[in-house]
Coordinates of C-alpha atoms in Angstrom, one line a residue:
Chain A
D1 CA 130.5 78.8 55.7
A2 CA 130.6 75.1 55.2
K3 CA 134.0 73.3 55.4
T4 CA 135.4 71.6 52.4
T5 CA 137.8 68.7 52.1
Q6 CA 140.1 68.2 49.2
P7 CA 143.1 65.9 48.5
P8 CA 146.4 67.8 49.0
S9 CA 147.8 66.8 45.7
M10 CA 147.1 65.1 42.4
D11 CA 149.0 64.5 39.1
C12 CA 147.6 64.4 35.7
A13 CA 149.1 63.6 32.3
E14 CA 149.1 66.5 29.8
G15 CA 146.0 66.2 27.4
R16 CA 144.1 64.0 29.8
A17 CA 141.1 65.0 31.8
A18 CA 141.8 66.1 35.4
N19 CA 139.1 65.3 37.9
L20 CA 139.4 67.1 41.2
P21 CA 137.1 66.0 44.0
C22 CA 135.8 68.1 46.8
N23 CA 133.6 67.0 49.8
H24 CA 131.3 69.5 51.4
S25 CA 129.0 67.3 53.5
T26 CA 127.8 70.2 55.7
I27 CA 126.7 72.5 52.8
S28 CA 123.6 74.5 53.4
G29 CA 120.8 74.9 51.1
N30 CA 121.7 78.5 50.2
E31 CA 125.4 77.8 49.6
Y32 CA 126.9 77.6 46.2
V33 CA 130.0 75.6 45.3
Y34 CA 132.8 77.8 43.8
W35 CA 136.1 76.7 42.3
Y36 CA 139.1 79.0 42.1
R37 CA 142.7 78.2 41.1
Q38 CA 146.0 79.9 42.1
I39 CA 149.0 79.6 39.9
H40 CA 152.2 80.2 41.7
S41 CA 152.7 83.8 43.0
Q42 CA 149.5 85.0 41.4
G43 CA 146.0 85.9 42.8
P44 CA 143.3 83.3 42.6
Q45 CA 141.4 83.0 39.4
Y46 CA 137.7 82.1 39.2
I47 CA 136.8 79.0 37.4
I48 CA 133.2 78.0 37.9
H49 CA 130.4 77.9 40.3
G50 CA 127.1 76.0 40.8
L51 CA 124.2 75.4 43.1
K52 CA 122.9 71.9 42.3
N53 CA 122.9 71.5 38.5
N54 CA 126.0 70.5 36.6
E55 CA 127.7 73.5 35.0
T56 CA 130.1 73.9 32.1
N57 CA 132.1 76.8 30.8
E58 CA 135.0 77.4 28.6
M59 CA 137.5 76.4 31.3
A60 CA 135.9 73.4 33.1
S61 CA 132.9 71.4 34.1
L62 CA 131.5 71.1 37.6
I63 CA 129.6 68.0 38.6
I64 CA 127.6 68.3 41.8
T65 CA 126.1 65.2 43.4
E66 CA 122.4 64.9 43.9
D67 CA 122.7 65.3 47.7
R68 CA 125.2 68.2 47.2
K69 CA 127.6 66.7 49.6
S70 CA 130.4 66.5 47.1
S71 CA 131.5 67.9 43.8
T72 CA 134.1 67.3 41.0
L73 CA 135.8 69.8 38.9
I74 CA 136.7 68.5 35.5
L75 CA 139.4 70.0 33.3
P76 CA 138.7 68.2 30.1
H77 CA 142.2 68.4 28.4
A78 CA 144.7 69.4 31.0
T79 CA 147.8 71.4 29.9
L80 CA 151.0 72.4 31.6
R81 CA 149.5 75.8 32.3
D82 CA 146.8 74.2 34.4
T83 CA 149.3 73.3 37.1
A84 CA 148.1 75.2 40.1
V85 CA 146.4 75.0 43.5
Y86 CA 142.7 74.4 43.1
Y87 CA 140.4 75.6 45.8
C88 CA 136.8 74.4 46.4
I89 CA 134.7 76.9 48.4
V90 CA 131.2 76.9 49.5
S91 CA 129.5 80.2 50.2
P92 CA 126.1 81.9 49.9
W93 CA 125.5 83.7 46.6
G94 CA 124.6 87.3 46.6
S95 CA 126.6 87.9 49.8
A96 CA 129.2 90.5 50.4
R97 CA 131.0 88.0 52.7
Q98 CA 134.5 87.0 52.0
L99 CA 135.5 83.6 50.5
T100 CA 137.1 81.3 53.0
F101 CA 139.9 79.3 51.5
G102 CA 141.0 75.8 52.6
S103 CA 144.2 74.2 51.8
G104 CA 143.2 73.2 48.2
T105 CA 144.6 70.6 45.8
Q106 CA 148.0 71.0 44.2
L107 CA 147.4 69.8 40.6
T108 CA 150.6 69.0 38.7
V109 CA 150.1 68.3 35.0
L110 CA 152.9 66.2 33.7
P111 CA 154.3 66.3 30.2
Chain B
G1 CA 135.3 88.9 33.5
A2 CA 135.8 91.9 35.8
V3 CA 139.3 93.0 36.6
V4 CA 140.8 93.9 39.9
S5 CA 144.3 95.5 39.8
Q6 CA 146.8 95.6 42.5
H7 CA 149.9 97.9 42.7
P8 CA 152.8 97.3 43.2
S9 CA 153.3 93.7 42.2
W10 CA 156.2 93.5 44.6
V11 CA 158.0 95.8 47.0
I12 CA 161.1 95.6 49.2
C13 CA 161.3 97.9 52.2
K14 CA 163.4 98.5 55.2
S15 CA 162.3 97.6 58.7
G16 CA 160.4 100.5 60.3
T17 CA 159.1 102.0 57.1
S18 CA 155.5 102.0 55.9
V19 CA 154.2 100.5 52.6
K20 CA 151.0 101.3 50.8
I21 CA 149.3 98.7 48.5
E22 CA 146.5 99.8 46.1
C23 CA 143.6 97.7 45.0
R24 CA 141.4 98.9 42.2
S25 CA 138.3 97.5 40.6
L26 CA 138.8 98.6 37.0
D27 CA 135.4 98.1 35.3
F28 CA 132.9 97.7 38.2
Q29 CA 132.1 99.3 41.5
A30 CA 132.9 97.5 44.7
T31 CA 131.3 98.5 48.0
T32 CA 133.2 95.7 49.7
M33 CA 136.7 94.6 49.1
F34 CA 138.7 92.0 51.1
W35 CA 142.4 91.8 52.0
Y36 CA 144.1 88.5 52.3
R37 CA 147.6 87.5 53.4
Q38 CA 149.4 84.4 52.2
F39 CA 152.5 83.0 53.7
P40 CA 154.7 80.4 51.8
K41 CA 153.1 77.0 51.2
Q42 CA 149.9 78.2 53.1
S43 CA 146.4 79.2 52.0
L44 CA 145.0 82.6 51.8
M45 CA 143.9 84.0 55.3
L46 CA 141.5 86.9 55.5
M47 CA 142.8 89.9 57.2
A48 CA 140.1 92.4 56.9
T49 CA 137.0 93.5 55.1
S50 CA 137.1 97.0 53.6
N51 CA 133.8 98.8 53.3
E52 CA 133.4 102.0 51.2
G53 CA 132.8 105.0 53.3
S54 CA 133.1 103.2 56.6
K55 CA 135.7 101.6 58.9
A56 CA 137.2 98.3 57.9
T57 CA 136.5 95.2 59.9
Y58 CA 139.5 93.2 61.0
E59 CA 139.8 89.5 61.6
Q60 CA 140.9 88.4 65.1
G61 CA 144.6 88.7 65.6
V62 CA 145.1 91.3 62.9
E63 CA 146.3 94.7 64.3
K64 CA 144.2 97.5 62.9
D65 CA 146.8 100.1 63.8
K66 CA 149.4 98.3 61.9
F67 CA 147.4 97.4 58.9
L68 CA 145.6 100.6 57.9
I69 CA 142.8 100.2 55.3
N70 CA 141.2 103.1 53.5
H71 CA 138.3 102.5 51.1
A72 CA 137.5 106.1 50.1
S73 CA 135.8 105.3 46.7
L74 CA 133.8 102.5 45.1
T75 CA 136.9 101.5 43.0
L76 CA 139.8 101.9 45.4
S77 CA 140.9 100.4 48.6
T78 CA 144.4 100.8 50.1
L79 CA 146.3 98.7 52.7
T80 CA 149.2 100.5 54.5
V81 CA 151.5 98.3 56.4
T82 CA 152.9 100.6 59.1
S83 CA 156.3 100.2 60.8
A84 CA 156.9 97.1 58.7
H85 CA 159.0 94.2 60.2
P86 CA 160.5 91.1 58.5
E87 CA 157.6 88.9 59.9
D88 CA 155.2 91.0 57.8
S89 CA 156.9 89.8 54.7
S90 CA 154.1 88.0 52.8
F91 CA 152.0 87.9 49.7
Y92 CA 149.1 90.3 50.1
I93 CA 146.0 89.8 47.9
C94 CA 142.9 91.9 47.5
S95 CA 139.5 90.8 46.3
A96 CA 136.3 92.6 45.4
R97 CA 132.7 91.7 44.5
D98 CA 130.6 94.0 42.4
Q99 CA 127.3 95.4 43.5
Q100 CA 125.5 92.6 41.7
N101 CA 127.3 90.2 44.0
T102 CA 128.6 88.0 41.3
E103 CA 131.8 85.9 41.8
A104 CA 134.7 87.5 43.7
F105 CA 137.5 88.8 41.6
F106 CA 141.1 88.8 42.9
G107 CA 144.1 91.1 42.3
Q108 CA 147.4 89.7 41.2
G109 CA 148.8 90.1 44.6
T110 CA 151.7 92.0 46.1
R111 CA 154.8 90.4 47.3
L112 CA 156.2 92.3 50.3
T113 CA 159.7 91.8 51.5
V114 CA 160.8 93.6 54.6
V115 CA 164.6 93.6 55.1

């Protein structure tokens, strides 16, 4: 699976949008971009995934650049409960392969 | 979304004893489940891939005789840490994908402390 690069930490004010970047310059054509988050001492939680189009669900929006070499996860109105480690992962869809986790971004939402 | 349940959430055991952790897919069938281990302030590291009805595949450096995996049904995989030592203390997490291969779902994790 392609490697991803994320900043180790970010802060965001409560109520503001949190924009988490991810670089995946070696992504292959069949690889999707997944985002998961892990709140302290819990298992990872699925957030969103996409191939090349921008995606939105009730939790977040995913913006993927046209060349697919980077993406941004947007939490439109961050709350204190969004404080977590956010992982950007690239992996083929429809595969029984495991997800490979990098070091992620520790997002801290400040009151 | 689909639910993966792990049990127990936490366990404390004495050195030399064995501990079994269960991972269940509650509303879907999972032919493949994954076991991860996470040490403090580190990311998740894959330990093994559990395949229903066949032997598990272990990652390099993971002792298959120490970490016994059984995946006897499409909804249950178990990880047994045998002859546990303090260095086995960690956060163990399972994951499963359903047969339609949608996104992976994770259990809530098991905090193992060996004293």
